[in-house]
């Protein structure tokens, strides 16, 4: 069913903790789970909800994102009306050619917001991985006559001392109203982690953005959302999401998310057959296993050729593992090669990386080694 | 009004493929899955795209639903174009009459209108039941160089198999001097591989003449080609050296799948410059569990393997439960092999479920087949050479 809702995805996050993985790509374009990129999940979630108009705000390094999304065909977002819109930064009198954050990005694209026809907007970040059906969120929002609804996950125990750059926590009243919000707390006071998904009227978003920019404000969460909550004039609700989700903001969280998908139950939840995750198709052959292949507890994508040993790992499309090579606890991206006799443990190989014969790279689960794209060792 | 195209392709996809038994019970032969990710029709369609032929008429007749749904808008093959693309052409009614396609030549005859829209110089005629990779542009170049009326792609087959094919006898320049359909004592081993290029103005004339002959069976091999030979038209053979496989029988379909697993893979499916495109089911990468044992096999997305897979091809979304054994077999999309089942030298069609501890096929002998959507109860037995009918 077509929904009176549009989607805007902000892909400007930069996190130094992702190290080499995001030097040449946006976090949204990070390859995950053998054949996807992070953004596939939010776009697919929107599409399955019935959203037909999706704007993707890009920031630095957006080439790989544009290449991946293309015309939006893979997500059926190439219609005559609406579809997929890529919104890169541009130079103008007000713009420097780089967005300083989500607020400025939204303000630079008020034209797109104005021309869109849908009544509501789902606004999201792009460093979360989940497969959410937003219908429940939309229904509740309308039923409660809410002005703003934010999606959060309730966490019973939040480990203390974790670096919480970019986290926000919501204080939710019994009726579901958001009565407080903490941004980047050292020790959070509330157990409700904000998933950076906002639902509100398109006109309200335009008004909030315009007035914030007019008042010289620049931080979307602090200056718009937090103010709204603190001032208490509008009806701000929280919407609990209880499914699987991952925040990808470091090499460790990236690694753990990929590994989590080795669990069949987790996989079944994320890849529900009625909610497939769409991605750009590469037309690879099926994966081929040679007579020396020994593969255990691993996800293997098409086009791979495996004649070595693979355990507890995720292999992307077109990866080669030669006879006598050993790959354990690792993530190997598209077209990387591990030559005979080489050994990997707790490594992340970016695209087209090559580990020459008999090379050994041993990382640790708390700090996987990252080998950048095209590097030959 | 479509713009003129120098060359368009017509793909004959109407055959039932009755020799494929239960596999074509619910679908036309070109829709039969092959090689883990493909359907047979992906090969000629991808060859067209890779050769720059961007108008393809697909002639359908027998059980077209699966094929129509599969082709859709043609986007997997980049054939969803404003000027051109892939067109499914079923038989149709006209004011005066309507009829099925009576033969391959009649099928093209009934679509003269479609072809003429593009005012082509050449028409490539393709069969929908062969596995091969071929650059048609080179064959078209040869056709032009010879100023030919028809060029027929040929392949040297083993002499003992010549009686299964249409055999060309040629002179030194490659000119066809004789054509024998399934000869007992062949004088050449150059077999037609079902790829023809016709100069359209010539072909149209022969189609019209053939149509007005009430005794003709309206078939290319039986009528059109012999008529052109009799008239001494410019007919040339075009030698092809690559891998080519007719997958018209259960045994040959099984063999063509097994060919992909041999060490010296005769057909390079990893060639990035000549990809075979297919409609993607959009599933996550496949999963091999702790207890799985997989060797000499091809496995694609969406599969979940907990058992043993040896020398086999698994299509998308196949589930192999714990303790199940699959050997020398082809398991088509979405099939489930339950715990402890044993599948050897078998083809399991789409969506079939092999119940716990069932046994399908035998280590030697003919190929066993379980049809589309069949559900085998636990501990069932399907012996070698037996075809178990599908559930649809």
XYZ file of C-alpha atoms in Angstrom:
769
model
C 0.000 0.000 0.000
C 1.202 3.477 -0.839
C 1.789 5.527 2.273
C 1.447 9.248 2.707
C 4.979 9.224 4.037
C 8.329 10.126 2.529
C 11.755 9.135 3.789
C 14.879 11.209 4.262
C 18.112 9.446 5.081
C 21.045 11.479 6.298
C 24.365 9.828 5.479
C 26.760 12.484 6.721
C 27.996 10.715 9.830
C 31.732 10.355 10.075
C 33.219 8.221 12.739
C 36.939 7.988 13.184
C 36.447 4.723 15.049
C 35.622 3.026 11.768
C 39.228 3.669 10.754
C 40.201 2.654 7.196
C 36.718 1.313 6.520
C 35.290 4.782 5.956
C 38.248 6.696 4.546
C 36.884 6.404 1.029
C 33.195 5.812 1.668
C 30.284 7.039 3.725
C 29.268 4.828 6.652
C 25.997 4.238 4.810
C 27.973 2.638 1.970
C 29.899 0.277 4.228
C 29.682 -3.297 2.876
C 27.969 -5.657 5.337
C 26.822 -9.285 5.602
C 28.364 -10.565 2.411
C 26.507 -8.585 -0.200
C 24.808 -5.536 1.268
C 25.624 -1.993 2.262
C 24.242 -0.495 5.447
C 21.881 1.827 3.601
C 20.138 -1.132 1.924
C 18.443 -1.959 5.193
C 16.871 1.419 5.889
C 15.878 1.902 2.238
C 14.351 -1.606 2.102
C 12.540 -0.969 5.398
C 11.031 2.221 3.992
C 10.059 0.539 0.733
C 8.354 -2.376 2.516
C 6.435 0.142 4.577
C 5.045 1.564 1.335
C 7.223 4.668 1.073
C 7.762 5.700 -2.570
C 9.745 8.900 -2.137
C 13.158 8.584 -0.516
C 15.756 11.349 -0.322
C 19.317 10.417 0.526
C 21.388 13.317 1.800
C 25.005 12.630 0.972
C 28.080 14.267 2.363
C 31.748 13.613 1.722
C 32.862 10.487 -0.173
C 29.487 9.882 -1.683
C 30.711 8.374 -4.926
C 30.346 4.777 -3.748
C 26.913 5.554 -2.368
C 25.711 7.043 -5.636
C 27.184 4.182 -7.589
C 25.395 1.731 -5.318
C 21.988 3.396 -5.276
C 21.943 4.342 -8.962
C 18.443 5.109 -10.160
C 16.886 3.282 -7.224
C 15.746 0.486 -9.511
C 16.730 -2.321 -7.162
C 14.403 -0.887 -4.525
C 11.622 -0.183 -7.033
C 12.248 3.507 -6.460
C 12.437 4.480 -10.112
C 8.813 5.442 -10.715
C 7.479 8.359 -12.721
C 6.349 10.073 -9.572
C 8.668 10.267 -6.648
C 11.416 7.661 -6.422
C 14.941 7.951 -5.106
C 16.604 11.340 -4.836
C 20.264 11.743 -4.042
C 20.924 15.093 -2.409
C 24.635 15.927 -2.412
C 25.934 19.160 -0.901
C 26.390 22.062 -3.284
C 28.034 25.446 -3.332
C 25.887 28.533 -3.082
C 25.969 31.835 -1.251
C 24.879 30.110 1.945
C 26.509 26.736 1.389
C 30.167 25.886 1.620
C 29.775 22.741 -0.415
C 29.807 20.653 2.723
C 27.006 20.192 5.211
C 27.972 20.955 8.787
C 25.370 18.482 9.988
C 21.852 17.177 9.530
C 20.250 20.542 10.229
C 22.179 22.383 7.559
C 21.653 19.512 5.154
C 17.911 19.654 5.676
C 17.906 23.404 5.344
C 19.836 23.196 2.078
C 17.234 20.816 0.743
C 14.085 22.673 1.714
C 13.289 22.795 -1.977
C 13.028 19.010 -2.069
C 10.996 19.031 1.135
C 8.679 21.689 -0.235
C 8.106 19.936 -3.554
C 7.404 16.543 -2.014
C 3.748 15.749 -1.656
C 3.606 13.388 1.296
C 2.154 14.572 4.557
C 4.690 12.852 6.798
C 8.444 12.355 6.822
C 10.456 9.544 8.324
C 13.849 11.055 8.955
C 16.721 8.756 9.796
C 20.415 8.451 10.148
C 22.318 5.783 8.277
C 24.651 4.136 10.737
C 22.054 1.755 12.125
C 21.329 -1.631 10.675
C 17.821 -3.039 11.133
C 14.832 -4.313 9.182
C 11.878 -2.416 10.653
C 8.258 -2.361 9.567
C 7.374 1.308 10.068
C 3.631 0.754 9.722
C 3.179 0.374 13.432
C 5.102 3.586 14.029
C 2.982 5.496 11.525
C -0.323 4.107 12.839
C 0.552 4.954 16.438
C 1.749 8.423 15.487
C -1.534 9.219 13.758
C -3.655 7.550 16.431
C -1.994 9.609 19.171
C -2.136 12.744 17.067
C 1.554 13.133 17.837
C 3.677 15.979 16.538
C 6.896 13.991 16.660
C 7.545 10.318 17.311
C 11.052 8.987 17.906
C 12.000 5.325 17.678
C 13.998 3.922 20.565
C 15.165 0.583 21.905
C 14.700 -0.264 25.540
C 17.887 -1.637 27.067
C 17.733 -3.307 30.436
C 21.368 -2.961 31.215
C 23.587 -0.434 29.590
C 27.215 -1.263 30.164
C 28.886 1.617 31.984
C 32.038 3.203 30.740
C 31.363 2.564 27.047
C 32.367 5.408 24.811
C 29.018 6.998 23.935
C 29.806 9.578 21.362
C 26.678 10.329 19.423
C 24.248 8.422 21.645
C 21.003 9.850 22.928
C 18.695 8.440 25.605
C 15.023 9.174 26.081
C 13.046 9.580 29.266
C 9.657 8.101 28.421
C 6.570 8.760 30.551
C 3.972 6.053 31.097
C 1.717 7.380 28.353
C 4.621 7.110 25.889
C 5.438 10.834 25.920
C 9.105 11.784 25.734
C 9.774 14.015 28.707
C 13.535 14.161 28.625
C 16.448 13.499 26.332
C 20.116 13.109 27.169
C 22.745 13.490 24.501
C 26.147 11.825 24.867
C 25.860 11.105 28.606
C 28.759 9.347 30.304
C 26.314 7.397 32.414
C 22.838 7.424 30.866
C 19.938 8.155 33.225
C 17.341 6.439 31.032
C 17.385 2.975 29.475
C 15.926 4.050 26.126
C 18.443 4.394 23.324
C 17.367 6.675 20.507
C 17.666 4.937 17.119
C 17.763 8.214 15.206
C 14.450 7.643 13.497
C 11.985 10.531 13.613
C 8.446 10.722 12.258
C 6.747 14.076 11.883
C 4.675 16.151 9.475
C 6.673 17.407 6.512
C 5.451 20.943 7.139
C 6.486 20.757 10.779
C 9.959 19.591 9.784
C 10.277 22.495 7.363
C 9.162 24.942 10.039
C 11.532 23.511 12.661
C 14.480 23.570 10.289
C 13.754 27.087 9.034
C 13.324 28.578 12.458
C 16.384 26.833 13.878
C 18.575 28.065 11.023
C 17.059 31.564 11.278
C 18.045 31.603 14.939
C 21.627 30.716 14.132
C 21.352 27.187 15.497
C 23.165 24.303 13.858
C 22.717 21.055 15.730
C 19.642 19.035 14.795
C 19.422 16.875 17.872
C 20.394 19.491 20.450
C 18.898 22.594 18.934
C 15.778 21.142 17.409
C 14.849 17.854 19.053
C 16.134 18.469 22.569
C 14.604 21.951 22.656
C 11.291 20.600 21.493
C 11.316 18.046 24.274
C 12.432 20.519 26.919
C 9.984 23.243 25.917
C 7.165 20.715 26.095
C 4.776 22.565 23.782
C 4.417 19.823 21.201
C 3.329 16.227 21.593
C 6.521 14.208 21.385
C 6.186 10.437 21.699
C 8.545 7.527 21.819
C 7.984 4.320 19.870
C 9.709 1.210 21.162
C 11.430 -1.120 18.691
C 12.168 -4.548 20.105
C 13.775 -6.226 17.101
C 17.414 -6.731 16.241
C 19.451 -3.641 15.480
C 23.092 -2.637 15.410
C 24.751 0.738 15.692
C 27.788 0.778 13.415
C 30.156 3.360 14.824
C 33.428 1.508 15.255
C 35.429 -1.331 13.763
C 34.403 -3.452 16.742
C 30.678 -2.820 16.350
C 30.991 -3.438 12.608
C 32.757 -6.710 13.284
C 30.296 -7.845 15.951
C 27.281 -7.074 13.786
C 28.592 -9.213 10.912
C 29.391 -12.046 13.305
C 25.970 -11.822 14.925
C 24.404 -12.632 11.572
C 26.044 -16.067 11.638
C 23.345 -17.027 14.145
C 20.458 -18.562 12.160
C 17.829 -17.029 14.472
C 19.264 -13.550 14.079
C 19.437 -14.054 10.330
C 15.841 -15.201 10.194
C 14.772 -12.053 12.051
C 16.744 -9.656 9.870
C 15.990 -11.394 6.565
C 12.327 -12.229 7.013
C 11.147 -13.680 3.681
C 8.274 -11.198 3.440
C 10.641 -8.273 3.945
C 13.639 -9.004 1.697
C 16.563 -6.622 1.805
C 17.266 -5.285 -1.673
C 20.707 -4.395 -2.908
C 22.559 -3.747 -6.133
C 22.871 -7.002 -8.024
C 26.227 -8.076 -9.426
C 25.286 -11.150 -11.454
C 27.940 -13.389 -9.984
C 28.040 -17.099 -10.476
C 27.177 -19.298 -7.500
C 30.008 -19.879 -5.022
C 32.215 -22.854 -5.838
C 33.766 -25.184 -3.279
C 36.777 -27.215 -4.328
C 37.712 -30.647 -3.109
C 39.889 -29.232 -0.307
C 37.294 -26.801 1.024
C 36.510 -27.008 4.716
C 33.963 -24.418 5.707
C 32.307 -24.115 9.099
C 29.783 -21.677 10.518
C 30.230 -19.049 7.823
C 28.265 -16.899 5.443
C 29.512 -17.069 1.879
C 28.346 -14.896 -0.989
C 28.087 -15.723 -4.684
C 31.055 -15.641 -6.990
C 33.412 -16.899 -4.283
C 35.794 -19.742 -4.971
C 36.895 -21.622 -1.923
C 39.400 -24.415 -1.712
C 40.822 -23.624 1.717
C 39.609 -23.535 5.284
C 37.026 -20.987 6.414
C 35.561 -20.813 9.877
C 33.333 -18.356 11.699
C 33.653 -15.800 8.922
C 31.716 -13.707 6.452
C 32.889 -13.784 2.826
C 31.569 -11.298 0.290
C 31.035 -11.759 -3.439
C 33.916 -12.918 -5.574
C 36.315 -13.784 -2.753
C 38.984 -16.420 -3.410
C 40.393 -18.645 -0.717
C 43.061 -20.858 -2.189
C 44.021 -24.352 -1.150
C 45.876 -24.374 2.151
C 44.716 -20.878 3.142
C 42.989 -20.476 6.495
C 40.431 -17.794 7.287
C 39.052 -17.635 10.807
C 36.876 -15.074 12.583
C 37.240 -12.683 9.693
C 35.291 -10.535 7.308
C 36.507 -10.608 3.728
C 35.000 -8.102 1.343
C 34.271 -8.371 -2.320
C 36.940 -9.736 -4.682
C 39.605 -10.037 -1.985
C 42.015 -12.956 -2.347
C 43.702 -15.140 0.202
C 46.453 -17.109 -1.433
C 47.600 -20.584 -0.540
C 49.159 -21.025 2.868
C 48.057 -17.584 4.090
C 46.331 -17.355 7.439
C 43.874 -14.781 8.764
C 42.381 -14.525 12.208
C 40.269 -11.584 13.393
C 40.845 -9.562 10.242
C 38.686 -7.355 8.088
C 39.850 -7.286 4.485
C 38.411 -4.469 2.465
C 37.550 -4.863 -1.215
C 40.168 -6.319 -3.579
C 42.739 -6.735 -0.803
C 45.197 -9.549 -1.477
C 47.042 -11.642 1.091
C 49.925 -13.281 -0.704
C 50.966 -16.864 -0.185
C 51.985 -17.794 3.345
C 51.157 -14.342 4.771
C 49.857 -14.358 8.341
C 47.689 -11.715 9.959
C 46.423 -12.356 13.445
C 44.211 -9.764 15.124
C 42.164 -9.962 18.285
C 38.413 -9.973 18.775
C 38.682 -6.701 20.682
C 40.702 -5.116 17.887
C 40.365 -6.739 14.469
C 43.029 -5.837 11.945
C 41.674 -3.773 9.066
C 43.333 -4.113 5.670
C 42.317 -1.242 3.419
C 40.898 -1.545 -0.058
C 43.292 -2.706 -2.809
C 46.152 -3.320 -0.373
C 48.422 -6.234 -1.224
C 50.284 -7.900 1.615
C 7.344 4.267 -34.070
C 10.382 2.171 -33.136
C 13.599 3.157 -34.793
C 15.313 0.946 -37.314
C 17.578 -1.766 -35.926
C 20.208 -3.453 -38.022
C 19.682 -6.733 -36.258
C 17.069 -8.147 -33.932
C 16.742 -11.573 -32.314
C 13.824 -13.988 -32.207
C 13.971 -16.640 -29.529
C 11.952 -19.821 -29.891
C 10.697 -20.595 -26.398
C 7.425 -22.315 -27.116
C 8.512 -25.925 -26.883
C 7.243 -28.132 -24.130
C 10.458 -30.046 -23.740
C 8.559 -33.253 -23.091
C 11.827 -35.171 -22.765
C 12.442 -33.276 -19.531
C 9.497 -35.140 -18.021
C 8.194 -33.804 -14.735
C 10.580 -30.849 -14.874
C 8.500 -29.255 -17.623
C 5.195 -30.351 -16.127
C 4.479 -26.794 -15.030
C 6.816 -24.657 -17.125
C 8.298 -24.314 -20.591
C 11.770 -25.693 -21.151
C 13.540 -22.309 -21.313
C 12.294 -21.552 -17.779
C 13.960 -24.664 -16.338
C 16.638 -23.733 -13.768
C 20.285 -24.404 -14.554
C 23.657 -23.841 -12.894
C 22.655 -22.586 -9.466
C 21.470 -19.135 -10.436
C 20.078 -19.319 -13.910
C 17.259 -20.460 -16.077
C 18.102 -21.811 -19.510
C 16.763 -18.688 -21.233
C 19.322 -16.511 -19.406
C 21.989 -17.780 -21.788
C 20.525 -16.628 -25.117
C 19.179 -13.438 -23.491
C 22.561 -12.571 -21.963
C 24.330 -13.433 -25.206
C 22.039 -10.959 -26.972
C 22.707 -8.197 -24.445
C 26.439 -8.831 -24.474
C 26.401 -8.831 -28.291
C 24.585 -5.508 -28.402
C 21.334 -6.955 -29.729
C 18.671 -5.017 -27.886
C 15.443 -6.217 -29.472
C 14.514 -9.772 -28.548
C 11.153 -11.310 -29.355
C 10.457 -14.382 -27.215
C 7.964 -16.748 -28.827
C 6.019 -18.571 -26.158
C 3.230 -21.070 -26.312
C 3.523 -23.917 -23.819
C 2.917 -23.043 -20.120
C 4.155 -19.466 -20.449
C 3.324 -18.215 -16.927
C 6.657 -19.028 -15.315
C 8.578 -17.699 -18.291
C 6.538 -14.488 -18.576
C 6.915 -13.768 -14.893
C 10.604 -14.479 -15.104
C 11.251 -12.209 -18.091
C 9.066 -9.409 -16.708
C 10.239 -6.040 -17.964
C 13.591 -7.510 -19.028
C 15.574 -5.389 -16.593
C 17.937 -8.176 -15.415
C 19.310 -8.349 -18.969
C 19.220 -4.563 -19.495
C 16.409 -5.177 -21.935
C 13.953 -2.700 -20.391
C 14.475 -0.043 -23.031
C 12.520 2.837 -24.489
C 13.631 1.873 -27.977
C 13.700 -1.903 -28.053
C 13.826 -4.445 -25.258
C 12.462 -7.937 -24.724
C 8.944 -8.780 -25.906
C 7.007 -11.905 -25.097
C 5.098 -12.956 -28.201
C 2.365 -15.529 -27.617
C 0.054 -16.695 -30.433
C -2.863 -14.328 -30.953
C -6.282 -13.934 -32.516
C -7.046 -11.708 -35.486
C -10.403 -10.603 -36.869
C -10.592 -13.535 -39.256
C -8.802 -16.271 -37.409
C -6.461 -17.196 -34.644
C -4.303 -20.217 -34.075
C -1.455 -21.717 -32.190
C 2.040 -21.607 -33.584
C 2.044 -24.616 -35.918
C 5.809 -24.837 -36.216
C 8.945 -22.786 -35.722
C 8.597 -21.131 -39.130
C 4.927 -20.397 -38.560
C 5.752 -18.798 -35.219
C 8.068 -16.343 -36.963
C 5.588 -15.910 -39.819
C 2.877 -14.868 -37.378
C 5.209 -12.225 -35.995
C 6.324 -10.645 -39.261
C 4.530 -7.512 -38.084
C 6.619 -7.386 -34.935
C 9.859 -7.802 -36.883
C 8.965 -5.240 -39.549
C 8.496 -2.524 -36.925
C 12.269 -2.443 -36.685
C 12.945 -2.778 -40.392
C 15.972 -5.010 -39.657
C 18.640 -6.112 -42.113
C 19.256 -9.309 -40.192
C 17.291 -11.528 -37.857
C 19.051 -13.832 -35.413
C 16.997 -16.921 -34.726
C 17.755 -18.624 -31.428
C 16.642 -21.715 -29.619
C 15.722 -21.447 -25.978
C 17.198 -24.700 -24.746
C 20.964 -24.511 -25.091
C 23.716 -23.573 -22.677
C 26.522 -21.637 -24.332
C 28.238 -18.270 -24.422
C 28.553 -16.765 -27.858
C 29.332 -13.386 -29.350
C 26.742 -13.046 -32.106
C 28.457 -9.920 -33.466
C 31.291 -12.034 -34.870
C 28.820 -14.322 -36.558
C 26.970 -11.325 -37.998
C 30.286 -9.992 -39.301
C 30.917 -13.331 -41.032
C 27.392 -13.276 -42.435
C 28.004 -9.820 -43.907
C 31.438 -10.728 -45.249
C 30.012 -13.728 -47.069
C 27.050 -11.676 -48.284
C 25.080 -14.637 -47.014
C 21.344 -15.186 -46.972
C 21.607 -17.477 -44.010
C 24.463 -18.371 -41.682
C 24.123 -21.375 -39.418
C 26.344 -21.787 -36.375
C 27.900 -25.220 -36.296
C 29.799 -27.229 -33.803
C 31.876 -30.327 -34.355
C 30.239 -33.160 -32.450
C 31.664 -36.655 -31.873
C 31.002 -38.785 -34.961
C 29.000 -41.338 -33.003
C 26.525 -38.610 -31.987
C 25.913 -37.175 -35.454
C 22.614 -39.042 -35.759
C 21.121 -36.827 -33.035
C 21.757 -33.539 -34.847
C 21.108 -31.559 -37.981
C 24.363 -32.061 -39.907
C 25.861 -29.612 -42.432
C 28.131 -30.607 -45.242
C 30.231 -27.680 -46.347
C 32.833 -26.907 -48.941
C 36.221 -25.380 -48.114
C 34.878 -21.856 -48.003
C 32.288 -22.855 -45.412
C 29.432 -22.788 -47.879
C 26.700 -25.252 -46.958
C 26.161 -27.715 -49.753
C 23.971 -30.158 -47.974
C 21.890 -30.394 -44.828
C 20.758 -33.652 -43.268
C 18.397 -33.830 -40.311
C 19.550 -36.620 -37.941
C 21.362 -38.701 -40.588
C 22.145 -42.401 -40.014
C 25.428 -42.158 -41.864
C 26.687 -38.614 -41.648
C 29.316 -37.331 -44.052
C 30.319 -34.504 -41.716
C 30.301 -33.917 -37.979
C 29.354 -30.254 -38.191
C 26.108 -30.033 -36.272
C 23.698 -27.104 -36.211
C 23.606 -25.557 -32.761
C 20.305 -23.805 -33.238
C 21.700 -20.346 -33.955
C 20.785 -18.861 -37.341
C 21.286 -15.475 -38.908
C 18.975 -14.639 -41.774
C 18.987 -11.709 -44.101
C 15.479 -10.609 -43.306
C 14.245 -9.745 -46.801
C 15.160 -13.272 -47.909
C 13.691 -15.004 -44.896
C 10.433 -13.094 -45.190
C 10.036 -14.310 -48.746
C 10.631 -17.927 -47.737
C 8.276 -17.663 -44.764
C 5.508 -16.390 -47.019
C 6.069 -19.109 -49.604
C 6.201 -21.773 -46.917
C 3.010 -20.506 -45.311
C 1.119 -20.789 -48.588
C 2.151 -24.442 -48.937
C -0.533 -26.482 -47.160
C 1.699 -29.575 -47.060
C 4.514 -27.891 -45.190
C 5.013 -28.540 -41.517
C 6.199 -24.926 -41.208
C 9.467 -25.868 -39.583
C 12.877 -24.295 -40.118
C 14.836 -27.542 -40.146
C 12.332 -29.492 -42.236
C 11.086 -26.844 -44.661
C 12.757 -23.430 -44.736
C 16.400 -24.522 -44.777
C 15.868 -27.309 -47.385
C 13.886 -24.883 -49.578
C 16.693 -22.338 -49.451
C 19.231 -25.060 -50.224
C 17.205 -26.218 -53.196
C 17.194 -22.656 -54.514
C 20.980 -22.434 -54.078
C 20.841 -19.434 -51.800
C 23.977 -18.111 -50.131
C 24.201 -20.412 -47.131
C 27.218 -20.555 -44.845
C 28.273 -22.442 -41.778
C 29.827 -20.511 -38.913
C 32.121 -22.705 -36.820
C 31.812 -22.325 -33.036
C 34.447 -23.827 -30.749
C 33.205 -23.070 -27.253
C 31.100 -25.019 -24.804
C 27.619 -25.808 -26.038
C 25.134 -28.147 -24.466
C 21.662 -29.151 -25.471
C 19.774 -29.627 -22.218
C 16.739 -31.233 -23.726
C 16.779 -34.402 -21.642
C 16.973 -35.216 -17.950
C 20.394 -36.802 -18.422
C 21.816 -33.905 -20.434
C 20.438 -31.304 -18.021
C 22.039 -33.176 -15.154
C 25.286 -33.541 -17.075
C 25.376 -29.846 -18.009
C 25.122 -28.995 -14.317
C 27.852 -31.477 -13.428
C 30.050 -29.943 -16.146
C 30.230 -26.785 -14.022
C 31.863 -28.763 -11.228
C 34.715 -30.279 -13.159
C 38.203 -28.958 -12.485
C 38.620 -27.776 -16.027
C 35.276 -26.001 -16.116
C 34.444 -26.026 -19.806
C 32.342 -22.879 -19.527
C 33.844 -19.921 -17.694
C 31.021 -18.511 -15.651
C 33.290 -16.137 -13.751
C 34.190 -14.130 -16.849
C 33.372 -10.529 -15.962
C 33.412 -9.519 -19.610
C 30.659 -11.924 -20.540
C 28.382 -12.210 -17.568
C 25.285 -14.319 -17.688
C 22.506 -12.255 -16.160
C 19.548 -13.603 -14.269
C 16.672 -12.370 -12.162
C 18.001 -12.118 -8.645
C 15.943 -13.604 -5.817
C 17.412 -11.100 -3.330
C 18.471 -13.454 -0.580
C 21.286 -13.186 1.952
C 24.557 -15.084 1.365
C 24.345 -18.806 2.039
C 25.251 -20.310 5.376
C 27.350 -23.395 6.006
C 26.862 -24.620 9.562
C 29.357 -26.178 11.933
C 28.522 -29.741 10.972
C 28.272 -29.117 7.260
C 30.655 -30.815 4.855
C 30.790 -29.310 1.394
C 33.107 -30.152 -1.460
C 33.197 -29.901 -5.259
C 29.908 -28.084 -5.213
C 28.243 -24.910 -6.262
C 26.019 -23.161 -3.740
C 24.177 -19.883 -4.040
C 22.417 -17.298 -1.919
C 19.766 -18.106 0.629
C 20.906 -21.716 1.138
C 21.297 -23.091 4.645
C 23.471 -26.186 4.801
C 23.681 -28.352 7.927
C 24.387 -31.632 6.169
C 26.799 -32.995 3.582
C 26.949 -31.782 -0.003
C 29.311 -33.457 -2.461
C 29.670 -32.743 -6.141
C 26.303 -31.034 -6.443
C 24.649 -27.786 -7.485
C 22.346 -26.015 -5.018
C 20.057 -23.219 -6.196
C 18.809 -20.276 -4.140
C 17.103 -20.873 -0.828
C 17.775 -24.610 -0.562
C 17.790 -26.045 2.938
C 19.882 -29.128 3.717
C 19.179 -30.377 7.209
C 21.485 -32.147 9.592
C 22.573 -35.612 8.596
C 21.230 -35.222 5.064
C 23.529 -36.256 2.228
C 23.460 -34.814 -1.270
C 25.777 -36.295 -3.850
C 26.017 -35.812 -7.627
C 22.718 -33.968 -7.626
C 20.974 -30.783 -8.691
C 18.714 -29.157 -6.106
C 16.529 -26.416 -7.575
C 15.330 -23.220 -5.829
C 13.625 -23.431 -2.467
C 13.785 -27.221 -2.146
C 14.224 -28.681 1.328
C 16.168 -31.830 2.101
C 15.088 -32.949 5.549
C 17.269 -34.529 8.209
C 18.867 -37.827 7.350
C 17.603 -37.872 3.769
C 19.909 -39.163 1.043
C 19.867 -37.745 -2.466
C 22.187 -39.229 -5.090
C 22.281 -38.720 -8.836
C 19.011 -36.838 -8.727
C 17.347 -33.627 -9.796
C 15.048 -32.141 -7.173
C 12.785 -29.510 -8.719
C 11.750 -26.155 -7.232
C 10.082 -26.148 -3.870
C 10.103 -29.921 -3.472
C 10.432 -31.290 0.043
C 12.336 -34.520 0.596
C 11.044 -35.974 3.870
C 13.263 -37.179 6.678
C 15.331 -40.247 5.941
C 13.985 -40.498 2.411
C 16.211 -41.912 -0.292
C 16.155 -40.399 -3.775
C 18.299 -41.857 -6.543
C 21.124 -44.365 -6.398
C 24.938 -44.166 -6.615
C 24.806 -45.487 -10.180
C 22.220 -45.697 -12.888
C 19.696 -43.298 -14.313
C 18.883 -39.935 -12.797
C 15.975 -39.793 -10.356
C 13.727 -36.739 -10.512
C 11.346 -35.204 -7.983
C 8.957 -32.691 -9.569
C 8.075 -29.085 -8.798
C 6.517 -28.678 -5.362
C 6.373 -32.419 -4.615
C 6.319 -33.375 -0.960
C 7.930 -36.703 -0.160
C 6.815 -38.197 3.130
C 9.512 -39.313 5.564
C 11.324 -42.492 4.573
C 10.077 -42.394 0.978
C 12.137 -44.040 -1.721
C 12.515 -42.786 -5.286
C 14.740 -45.279 -7.159
C 17.146 -44.408 -9.957
C 15.460 -43.422 -13.194
C 12.086 -42.793 -11.566
C 10.314 -39.465 -11.930
C 8.150 -38.500 -8.983
C 5.441 -36.130 -10.137
C 5.236 -32.608 -8.794
C 2.594 -31.184 -6.529
C 1.526 -28.392 -8.853
